[in-house]
Amino acid sequence: MIENTASSSSDENKVSFGFRAVPEGERQGLVNGVFASVAERYDLMNDLMSGGLHRLWKRDLITMLNAPRSATPFRLLDVAGGTGDISIRYAQDGGPATTAVICDISPEMLNVGRRRIESLGLSDRITCIEGNAEALPFDSASFDAYTIAFGIRNVTHIDQALAEAYRVLKPGGRFLCLEFSECQVPLLDRIYDFHSFEIIPRLGKLAAGDADSYRYLVESIRRFPKQEAFAGLIRNAGFSRVSYRNLTGGIAAIHGGWKI
């Protein structure tokens, strides 16, 4: 049983939805409802959650991915990347033969992404497909890299999603995950907690008329495994050379691994 999904040993049919325990079969629908609510304001959501730092963190992720700028074909699977942030940056950073498939369970998020991709003239290089991270609709060993940014904590069974990531990567393929994590800097952690639980839901209410979705997103961060624990889950999925890099004192972290 994974740390962030188990509610208690005596209540094995329940999983966490933020700080609430809900029936396992209902969680995905609740998560989908959150992202249907915030899809049109996704950038605003991330700005509120990170103080705007998510833009720099995503740039770090793309730099670490280091897609080829030559004519070498390179295929990325960007999971839970509905609004296109990562795939667009990747396509703009890489060469003409770099392509991406965005897989997201939320049709509302994908609709936002499709509009952005079309407006930038990238529809020939980025494809959007609706799908679940726990049961990816792709052949095994079909991607050179797999990214997931601020999405894996919303998956009900993280171990299953990691196993799927390993399955669809080619030998030598790279896994990269950007996610909120545990702030490890004294004093900054207390400031961040106050911002998370007192400020973000109120800003969500004022800016988007939706305090509950923002409250869930904050709570889901606290339920997510800490850096070392998540690195262990990645290793358990079969990945090698697993490492992580803390960003802004651990408020976020980029975890990586290789399929060798």
XYZ file of N, CA and C in Angstrom, residues 24-255:
696
model
N -12.195 4.172 -2.754
C -11.195 4.119 -3.813
C -11.787 4.384 -5.187
N -12.978 3.809 -5.433
C -13.595 3.957 -6.744
C -14.102 5.355 -7.036
N -14.179 6.208 -6.018
C -14.690 7.567 -6.213
C -13.587 8.596 -6.393
N -12.349 8.245 -6.027
C -11.294 9.250 -5.985
C -11.014 9.876 -7.345
N -10.895 9.038 -8.379
C -10.539 9.582 -9.688
C -11.581 10.577 -10.175
N -12.850 10.276 -9.924
C -13.898 11.207 -10.326
C -13.798 12.536 -9.597
N -13.433 12.485 -8.307
C -13.257 13.714 -7.538
C -12.079 14.531 -8.064
N -10.975 13.836 -8.371
C -9.810 14.529 -8.934
C -10.161 15.144 -10.286
N -10.884 14.383 -11.112
C -11.294 14.906 -12.412
C -12.123 16.176 -12.256
N -12.988 16.194 -11.232
C -13.806 17.368 -10.986
C -12.975 18.590 -10.634
N -11.907 18.375 -9.868
C -11.011 19.485 -9.521
C -10.415 20.093 -10.781
N -9.896 19.237 -11.672
C -9.216 19.767 -12.843
C -10.178 20.285 -13.904
N -11.391 19.768 -13.918
C -12.411 20.374 -14.780
C -12.690 21.790 -14.320
N -12.645 21.997 -12.992
C -12.913 23.311 -12.424
C -11.793 24.306 -12.690
N -10.525 23.835 -12.638
C -9.400 24.774 -12.722
C -8.766 24.844 -14.112
N -9.247 24.049 -15.067
C -8.566 23.932 -16.362
C -8.332 25.281 -17.036
N -9.350 26.124 -17.075
C -9.214 27.405 -17.768
C -8.338 28.386 -16.996
N -8.029 28.054 -15.758
C -7.203 28.946 -14.930
C -5.975 28.198 -14.414
N -5.488 27.257 -15.222
C -4.404 26.396 -14.764
C -3.128 27.183 -14.458
N -2.761 28.120 -15.333
C -1.570 28.920 -15.069
C -1.741 29.759 -13.815
N -2.950 30.311 -13.635
C -3.228 31.061 -12.411
C -3.102 30.154 -11.195
N -3.623 28.923 -11.299
C -3.524 27.977 -10.191
C -2.069 27.741 -9.812
N -1.235 27.470 -10.809
C 0.171 27.198 -10.516
C 0.895 28.436 -10.012
N 0.503 29.603 -10.501
C 1.094 30.838 -9.976
C 0.756 31.013 -8.497
N -0.497 30.727 -8.136
C -0.903 30.845 -6.733
C -0.197 29.808 -5.872
N -0.061 28.581 -6.395
C 0.531 27.501 -5.621
C 2.030 27.701 -5.405
N 2.691 28.324 -6.376
C 4.160 28.394 -6.329
C 4.708 29.804 -6.260
N 3.829 30.809 -6.228
C 4.310 32.180 -6.277
C 4.969 32.507 -7.611
N 4.558 31.813 -8.664
C 5.113 32.037 -9.993
C 6.359 31.228 -10.297
N 6.894 30.534 -9.293
C 8.143 29.806 -9.485
C 7.996 28.593 -10.403
N 6.764 28.113 -10.599
C 6.581 26.920 -11.431
C 7.132 27.130 -12.837
N 7.144 28.370 -13.314
C 7.663 28.642 -14.652
C 9.168 28.369 -14.720
N 9.890 28.755 -13.670
C 11.328 28.476 -13.606
C 11.581 26.981 -13.408
N 10.762 26.333 -12.588
C 10.932 24.909 -12.337
C 10.725 24.098 -13.617
N 9.732 24.475 -14.404
C 9.483 23.769 -15.662
C 10.642 23.972 -16.636
N 11.224 25.158 -16.622
C 12.402 25.383 -17.448
C 13.541 24.468 -17.018
N 13.709 24.281 -15.713
C 14.735 23.352 -15.216
C 14.470 21.931 -15.709
N 13.197 21.529 -15.702
C 12.851 20.188 -16.181
C 13.231 20.010 -17.648
N 12.918 21.005 -18.470
C 13.238 20.928 -19.890
C 14.749 20.912 -20.103
N 15.483 21.688 -19.308
C 16.941 21.687 -19.408
C 17.506 20.316 -19.077
N 16.959 19.668 -18.028
C 17.416 18.337 -17.658
C 17.064 17.308 -18.727
N 15.928 17.467 -19.375
C 15.521 16.537 -20.439
C 16.505 16.593 -21.609
N 16.942 17.800 -21.945
C 17.993 17.992 -22.956
C 17.648 17.282 -24.269
N 16.500 17.620 -24.815
C 16.072 17.024 -26.077
C 17.041 17.390 -27.192
N 17.282 16.482 -28.139
C 18.229 16.778 -29.224
C 17.752 17.953 -30.086
N 18.687 18.807 -30.444
C 18.363 19.960 -31.300
C 18.695 19.673 -32.764
N 19.202 18.491 -32.999
C 19.527 18.071 -34.363
C 18.277 17.471 -35.011
N 18.483 16.798 -36.133
C 17.367 16.140 -36.826
C 17.108 14.736 -36.301
N 17.730 14.390 -35.174
C 17.532 13.073 -34.582
C 16.118 12.938 -34.034
N 15.354 11.923 -34.454
C 13.993 11.750 -33.921
C 14.025 11.480 -32.409
N 13.104 12.098 -31.709
C 13.025 11.932 -30.254
C 11.564 12.107 -29.867
N 11.019 11.111 -29.172
C 9.581 11.087 -28.884
C 9.344 11.149 -27.372
N 8.620 12.141 -26.939
C 8.306 12.367 -25.529
C 6.864 11.993 -25.235
N 6.647 11.331 -24.098
C 5.304 11.162 -23.554
C 5.184 12.072 -22.348
N 4.289 13.027 -22.424
C 4.060 13.995 -21.355
C 2.725 13.658 -20.696
N 2.788 13.010 -19.537
C 1.585 12.525 -18.863
C 1.057 13.600 -17.912
N -0.270 13.708 -17.844
C -0.934 14.740 -17.035
C -0.476 16.125 -17.473
N -0.181 16.250 -18.759
C 0.334 17.521 -19.287
C -0.690 18.267 -20.105
N -1.957 18.143 -19.728
C -3.083 18.591 -20.540
C -2.980 19.964 -21.162
N -2.558 20.981 -20.390
C -2.552 22.334 -20.952
C -1.327 22.610 -21.807
N -0.427 21.638 -21.906
C 0.656 21.737 -22.871
C 1.912 22.444 -22.411
N 1.987 22.866 -21.159
C 3.147 23.642 -20.695
C 4.474 22.957 -21.018
N 4.604 21.698 -20.606
C 5.875 20.997 -20.778
C 6.125 20.675 -22.248
N 5.144 20.141 -22.934
C 5.331 19.734 -24.330
C 5.651 20.920 -25.236
N 5.017 22.038 -24.992
C 5.288 23.232 -25.806
C 6.714 23.715 -25.587
N 7.136 23.786 -24.334
C 8.509 24.211 -24.034
C 9.515 23.236 -24.654
N 9.198 21.956 -24.548
C 10.072 20.915 -25.106
C 10.199 21.062 -26.623
N 9.063 21.254 -27.309
C 9.082 21.375 -28.770
C 9.845 22.623 -29.199
N 9.681 23.698 -28.458
C 10.383 24.934 -28.799
C 11.873 24.833 -28.520
N 12.240 24.004 -27.565
C 13.642 23.845 -27.175
C 14.367 22.833 -28.055
N 13.648 21.822 -28.543
C 14.272 20.737 -29.287
C 14.324 20.988 -30.777
N 14.915 20.046 -31.476
C 15.049 20.144 -32.918
C 13.770 19.792 -33.656
N 13.780 19.849 -34.980
C 12.560 19.658 -35.780
C 11.996 18.251 -35.716
N 12.798 17.272 -35.276
C 12.321 15.884 -35.209
C 11.881 15.490 -33.804
N 11.843 16.454 -32.891
C 11.320 16.169 -31.553
C 9.802 16.270 -31.593
N 9.140 15.207 -31.150
C 7.678 15.179 -31.119
C 7.216 14.779 -29.728
N 5.966 15.088 -29.415
C 5.431 14.782 -28.093
C 4.001 14.291 -28.200
N 3.651 13.418 -27.267
C 2.267 13.000 -27.073
C 1.888 13.409 -25.659
N 0.843 14.209 -25.548
C 0.303 14.571 -24.244
C -0.804 13.586 -23.910
N -0.706 12.958 -22.748
C -1.746 12.040 -22.284
C -2.292 12.568 -20.972
N -3.581 12.868 -20.950
C -4.207 13.432 -19.754
C -5.602 12.839 -19.623
N -6.000 12.591 -18.382
C -7.316 11.998 -18.141
C -8.435 13.032 -18.190
N -8.071 14.320 -18.176
C -9.060 15.395 -18.131
C -9.302 15.977 -19.517
N -10.493 15.794 -20.085
C -10.774 16.390 -21.397
C -10.756 17.910 -21.355
N -11.123 18.484 -20.203
C -11.116 19.945 -20.085
C -9.698 20.491 -20.179
N -8.759 19.817 -19.511
C -7.365 20.244 -19.588
C -6.830 20.076 -21.018
N -7.164 18.976 -21.663
C -6.707 18.742 -23.031
C -7.257 19.787 -24.000
N -8.475 20.231 -23.777
C -9.049 21.258 -24.643
C -8.241 22.546 -24.572
N -7.808 22.895 -23.364
C -6.961 24.083 -23.206
C -5.648 23.875 -23.949
N -5.064 22.690 -23.785
C -3.799 22.404 -24.444
C -3.901 22.446 -25.953
N -4.950 21.857 -26.504
C -5.110 21.852 -27.963
C -5.183 23.270 -28.512
N -5.912 24.149 -27.833
C -6.023 25.532 -28.291
C -4.653 26.213 -28.294
N -3.883 25.990 -27.243
C -2.558 26.616 -27.149
C -1.618 26.062 -28.216
N -1.662 24.748 -28.418
C -0.781 24.115 -29.403
C -1.107 24.606 -30.809
N -2.386 24.681 -31.126
C -2.797 25.164 -32.445
C -2.395 26.617 -32.654
N -2.547 27.439 -31.629
C -2.217 28.859 -31.752
C -0.734 29.083 -31.998
N 0.100 28.130 -31.555
C 1.544 28.244 -31.732
C 2.047 27.489 -32.965
N 1.131 26.888 -33.716
C 1.506 26.179 -34.926
C 2.297 24.906 -34.668
N 2.009 24.221 -33.555
C 2.767 23.027 -33.183
C 1.945 21.739 -33.287
N 0.796 21.796 -33.948
C -0.078 20.627 -34.013
C 0.543 19.458 -34.763
N 1.506 19.734 -35.630
C 2.155 18.643 -36.380
C 3.192 17.920 -35.528
N 3.543 18.483 -34.361
C 4.574 17.873 -33.521
C 4.061 17.439 -32.153
N 2.906 17.935 -31.750
C 2.354 17.590 -30.433
C 0.935 17.057 -30.616
N 0.705 15.849 -30.112
C -0.595 15.194 -30.194
C -1.188 15.076 -28.795
N -2.485 15.262 -28.674
C -3.180 15.157 -27.384
C -4.086 13.931 -27.388
N -3.934 13.091 -26.365
C -4.722 11.868 -26.252
C -5.258 11.748 -24.827
N -6.544 11.461 -24.696
C -7.129 11.254 -23.373
C -6.783 9.850 -22.877
N -6.266 9.757 -21.660
C -5.893 8.460 -21.130
C -5.503 8.552 -19.665
N -5.446 7.387 -19.035
C -5.167 7.275 -17.609
C -3.708 6.874 -17.395
N -3.010 7.579 -16.504
C -1.597 7.282 -16.225
C -1.393 5.869 -15.712
N -2.437 5.272 -15.133
C -2.320 3.929 -14.573
C -2.531 2.834 -15.617
N -3.010 3.196 -16.794
C -3.237 2.219 -17.880
C -3.053 2.955 -19.205
N -1.812 3.261 -19.537
C -1.512 4.082 -20.709
C -1.889 3.371 -22.010
N -2.517 4.083 -22.941
C -2.961 3.470 -24.201
C -1.872 3.471 -25.268
N -0.667 3.011 -24.887
C 0.468 3.033 -25.811
C 1.216 1.703 -25.750
N 1.909 1.388 -26.846
C 2.710 0.168 -26.903
C 3.898 0.260 -25.956
N 4.369 -0.879 -25.534
C 5.580 -0.927 -24.722
C 6.782 -0.457 -25.548
N 7.747 0.143 -24.841
C 9.013 0.582 -25.452
C 8.788 1.467 -26.667
N 7.934 2.481 -26.522
C 7.601 3.321 -27.677
C 7.972 4.797 -27.503
N 8.582 5.171 -26.360
C 8.946 6.570 -26.135
C 10.388 6.684 -25.653
N 11.023 7.789 -26.035
C 12.401 8.052 -25.609
C 12.454 8.697 -24.228
N 11.397 9.385 -23.839
C 11.371 10.048 -22.534
C 9.930 10.151 -22.053
N 9.792 10.241 -20.735
C 8.485 10.351 -20.078
C 8.604 11.474 -19.057
N 7.714 12.447 -19.148
C 7.661 13.511 -18.141
C 6.273 13.568 -17.522
N 6.237 13.992 -16.275
C 4.969 14.270 -15.596
C 5.233 15.404 -14.617
N 4.514 16.504 -14.774
C 4.743 17.700 -13.965
C 3.477 18.032 -13.175
N 3.601 17.998 -11.870
C 2.499 18.319 -10.956
C 1.269 17.461 -11.223
N 1.515 16.200 -11.585
C 0.389 15.327 -11.884
C 0.386 14.028 -11.116
N 1.555 13.540 -10.719
C 1.592 12.180 -10.177
C 0.957 12.099 -8.795
N 0.903 13.208 -8.059
C 0.273 13.138 -6.740
C -1.247 13.007 -6.852
N -1.791 13.239 -8.040
C -3.228 13.102 -8.244
C -3.628 11.722 -8.750
N -2.629 10.846 -8.922
C -2.883 9.464 -9.353
C -3.254 8.630 -8.128
N -4.241 7.765 -8.266
C -4.681 6.957 -7.127
C -3.631 5.930 -6.740
N -3.055 5.235 -7.712
C -2.053 4.199 -7.439
C -0.733 4.612 -8.093
N 0.118 5.246 -7.324
C 1.372 5.770 -7.861
C 2.263 4.644 -8.378
N 2.289 3.529 -7.670
C 3.140 2.418 -8.119
C 2.718 1.926 -9.498
N 1.420 1.901 -9.751
C 0.918 1.455 -11.049
C 1.308 2.441 -12.154
N 1.220 3.739 -11.849
C 1.602 4.755 -12.830
C 3.095 4.670 -13.146
N 3.911 4.419 -12.140
C 5.354 4.292 -12.364
C 5.678 3.043 -13.179
N 4.952 1.961 -12.918
C 5.151 0.736 -13.703
C 4.803 0.974 -15.172
N 3.758 1.746 -15.415
C 3.373 2.078 -16.788
C 4.416 2.975 -17.448
N 4.972 3.899 -16.681
C 6.031 4.750 -17.226
C 7.209 3.899 -17.685
N 7.573 2.945 -16.848
C 8.694 2.052 -17.192
C 8.353 1.228 -18.434
N 7.130 0.747 -18.527
C 6.727 -0.115 -19.648
C 6.824 0.603 -20.983
N 6.353 1.847 -21.056
C 6.263 2.522 -22.356
C 7.586 3.135 -22.804
N 8.577 3.217 -21.904
C 9.867 3.765 -22.289
C 10.710 2.731 -23.034
N 11.467 3.206 -24.011
C 12.435 2.363 -24.684
C 13.615 2.088 -23.739
N 14.357 1.014 -23.963
C 15.603 0.841 -23.212
C 16.499 2.067 -23.417
N 17.009 2.612 -22.328
C 17.769 3.854 -22.388
C 16.913 5.091 -22.237
N 15.589 4.891 -22.097
C 14.669 6.010 -21.956
C 14.747 6.646 -20.580
N 14.350 7.913 -20.512
C 14.475 8.682 -19.284
C 13.112 9.056 -18.707
N 13.005 8.930 -17.397
C 11.820 9.332 -16.634
C 12.156 10.592 -15.840
N 11.299 11.630 -15.938
C 11.480 12.853 -15.161
C 10.137 13.282 -14.578
N 10.129 13.569 -13.301
C 8.902 13.972 -12.616
C 9.161 15.241 -11.821
N 8.407 16.287 -12.126
C 8.425 17.529 -11.353
C 7.196 17.541 -10.460
N 7.419 17.673 -9.171
C 6.287 17.637 -8.244
C 6.591 18.456 -6.990
N 5.548 19.023 -6.400
C 5.702 19.647 -5.092
C 6.192 18.591 -4.102
N 7.022 19.020 -3.155
C 7.611 18.060 -2.238
C 7.715 18.670 -0.841
N 8.665 18.181 -0.044
C 8.803 18.648 1.337
C 9.826 19.772 1.416
N 9.389 20.937 1.857
C 10.321 22.040 2.079
C 11.257 21.662 3.221
N 12.559 21.758 2.975
C 13.554 21.285 3.933
C 14.414 22.420 4.495
N 13.924 23.648 4.388
C 14.652 24.804 4.900
C 13.898 25.360 6.108
N 14.516 25.362 7.289
C 13.849 25.911 8.483
C 13.394 27.348 8.246
N 12.289 27.685 8.814
C 11.591 28.967 8.697
C 10.848 29.075 7.368
N 11.546 28.782 6.253
C 10.852 28.794 4.964
C 9.707 27.790 4.966
N 9.901 26.639 5.640
C 8.837 25.640 5.675
C 7.606 26.158 6.407
N 7.798 26.965 7.440
C 6.663 27.508 8.184
C 5.949 28.590 7.381
N 6.740 29.403 6.694
C 6.140 30.421 5.831
C 5.341 29.759 4.718
N 5.905 28.687 4.158
C 5.234 27.981 3.070
C 3.942 27.326 3.557
N 3.949 26.746 4.747
C 2.735 26.159 5.301
C 1.645 27.211 5.481
N 2.020 28.358 5.994
C 1.029 29.430 6.181
C 0.463 29.866 4.833
N 1.341 30.035 3.861
C 0.894 30.426 2.520
C -0.043 29.370 1.938
N 0.323 28.093 2.140
C -0.449 27.002 1.546
C -1.848 26.897 2.121
N -1.951 26.899 3.455
C -3.233 26.595 4.094
C -4.087 27.820 4.393
N -3.458 28.967 4.499
C -4.216 30.170 4.839
C -4.436 31.097 3.646
N -3.453 31.174 2.770
C -3.514 32.155 1.690
C -4.068 31.562 0.397
N -3.551 30.394 -0.003
C -3.932 29.844 -1.308
C -5.434 29.597 -1.437
N -6.120 28.944 -0.452
C -7.569 28.758 -0.625
C -8.321 30.084 -0.729
N -7.883 31.092 0.003
C -8.558 32.401 -0.076
C -8.321 33.059 -1.429
N -7.088 32.950 -1.939
C -6.821 33.477 -3.268
C -7.608 32.719 -4.332
N -7.730 31.397 -4.151
C -8.527 30.603 -5.077
C -9.974 31.040 -5.092
N -10.487 31.366 -3.934
C -11.867 31.849 -3.821
C -12.025 33.199 -4.516
N -11.070 34.095 -4.277
C -11.156 35.437 -4.848
C -10.916 35.423 -6.358
N -9.896 34.675 -6.791
C -9.488 34.735 -8.191
C -10.290 33.811 -9.091
N -10.743 32.682 -8.535
C -11.408 31.686 -9.371
C -12.769 31.266 -8.836
N -13.177 31.804 -7.689
C -14.449 31.427 -7.093
C -14.487 29.983 -6.654
N -13.328 29.422 -6.278
C -13.236 27.984 -6.005
C -12.185 27.719 -4.941
N -12.558 27.872 -3.681
C -11.605 27.612 -2.591
C -11.376 26.120 -2.398
N -12.413 25.290 -2.602
C -12.308 23.858 -2.284
C -11.282 23.148 -3.157
N -11.268 23.458 -4.469
C -10.304 22.806 -5.355
C -8.876 23.156 -4.951
N -8.664 24.404 -4.603
C -7.321 24.832 -4.207
C -6.934 24.222 -2.864
N -7.903 24.062 -1.988
C -7.614 23.420 -0.697
C -7.203 21.965 -0.923
N -7.913 21.260 -1.797
C -7.515 19.876 -2.111
C -6.095 19.828 -2.640
N -5.758 20.728 -3.565
C -4.435 20.700 -4.177
C -3.339 20.898 -3.140
N -3.572 21.773 -2.178
C -2.606 21.974 -1.094
C -2.503 20.711 -0.242
N -3.635 20.148 0.122
C -3.633 18.954 0.972
C -2.963 17.775 0.263
N -3.172 17.670 -1.054
C -2.577 16.552 -1.792
C -1.057 16.623 -1.782
N -0.505 17.823 -1.703
C 0.952 17.971 -1.609
C 1.453 17.361 -0.311
N 0.734 17.615 0.778
C 1.175 17.115 2.075
C 1.026 15.601 2.194
N 0.157 15.016 1.396
C -0.034 13.563 1.421
C 0.962 12.837 0.514
N 1.644 13.574 -0.331
C 2.552 12.954 -1.295
C 3.835 12.502 -0.598
N 4.403 11.357 -1.005
C 5.636 10.876 -0.370
C 6.770 11.901 -0.451
N 7.552 11.979 0.617
C 8.695 12.885 0.646
C 9.756 12.408 -0.338
N 10.786 13.212 -0.534
C 11.759 12.993 -1.602
C 12.343 11.585 -1.612
N 12.884 11.140 -0.484
C 13.529 9.824 -0.451
C 12.518 8.699 -0.649
N 11.326 8.861 -0.054
C 10.302 7.826 -0.198
C 9.853 7.697 -1.646
N 9.688 8.822 -2.325
C 9.275 8.770 -3.724
C 10.388 8.189 -4.594
N 11.638 8.530 -4.284
C 12.755 7.933 -5.016
C 12.735 6.412 -4.880
N 12.375 5.919 -3.690
C 12.272 4.476 -3.482
C 11.196 3.843 -4.344
N 10.061 4.532 -4.509
C 9.000 4.012 -5.369
C 9.465 3.925 -6.827
N 10.240 4.912 -7.251
C 10.748 4.905 -8.629
C 11.699 3.722 -8.827
N 12.555 3.487 -7.848
C 13.469 2.328 -7.932
C 12.672 1.025 -7.973
N 11.636 0.945 -7.152
C 10.819 -0.272 -7.107
C 10.152 -0.566 -8.445
N 9.911 0.481 -9.236
C 9.295 0.298 -10.553
C 10.287 -0.243 -11.577
N 11.579 -0.302 -11.203
C 12.582 -0.862 -12.099
C 13.598 0.132 -12.619
N 13.426 1.412 -12.315
C 14.333 2.421 -12.852
C 15.701 2.372 -12.175
N 16.716 2.732 -12.933
C 18.098 2.778 -12.450
C 18.569 4.226 -12.363
N 19.691 4.413 -11.656
C 20.306 5.740 -11.508
C 19.268 6.783 -11.083
N 18.465 6.416 -10.105
C 17.402 7.310 -9.624
C 18.028 8.410 -8.765
N 17.605 9.634 -8.995
C 18.102 10.766 -8.225
C 17.015 11.833 -8.158
N 17.237 12.824 -7.326
C 16.311 13.957 -7.299
C 17.064 15.236 -7.012
N 16.475 16.319 -7.444
C 17.052 17.651 -7.242
C 15.995 18.534 -6.602
N 16.301 19.050 -5.419
C 15.379 19.956 -4.753
C 15.379 21.328 -5.423
N 14.214 21.929 -5.496
C 14.048 23.267 -6.043
C 13.447 24.162 -4.970
N 14.020 25.341 -4.809
C 13.530 26.307 -3.828
C 13.391 25.652 -2.451
N 14.470 25.048 -2.004
C 14.504 24.475 -0.666
C 13.695 23.212 -0.483
N 13.250 22.601 -1.590
C 12.448 21.383 -1.498
C 10.959 21.625 -1.636
N 10.547 22.861 -1.846
C 9.124 23.119 -2.103
C 8.677 22.295 -3.309
N 9.569 22.144 -4.251
C 9.351 21.218 -5.372
C 10.636 20.417 -5.566
N 10.529 19.322 -6.305
C 11.701 18.508 -6.612
C 11.508 17.863 -7.977
N 12.614 17.671 -8.669
C 12.612 16.902 -9.912
C 13.261 15.563 -9.633
N 12.490 14.503 -9.781
C 13.003 13.138 -9.645
C 13.266 12.570 -11.038
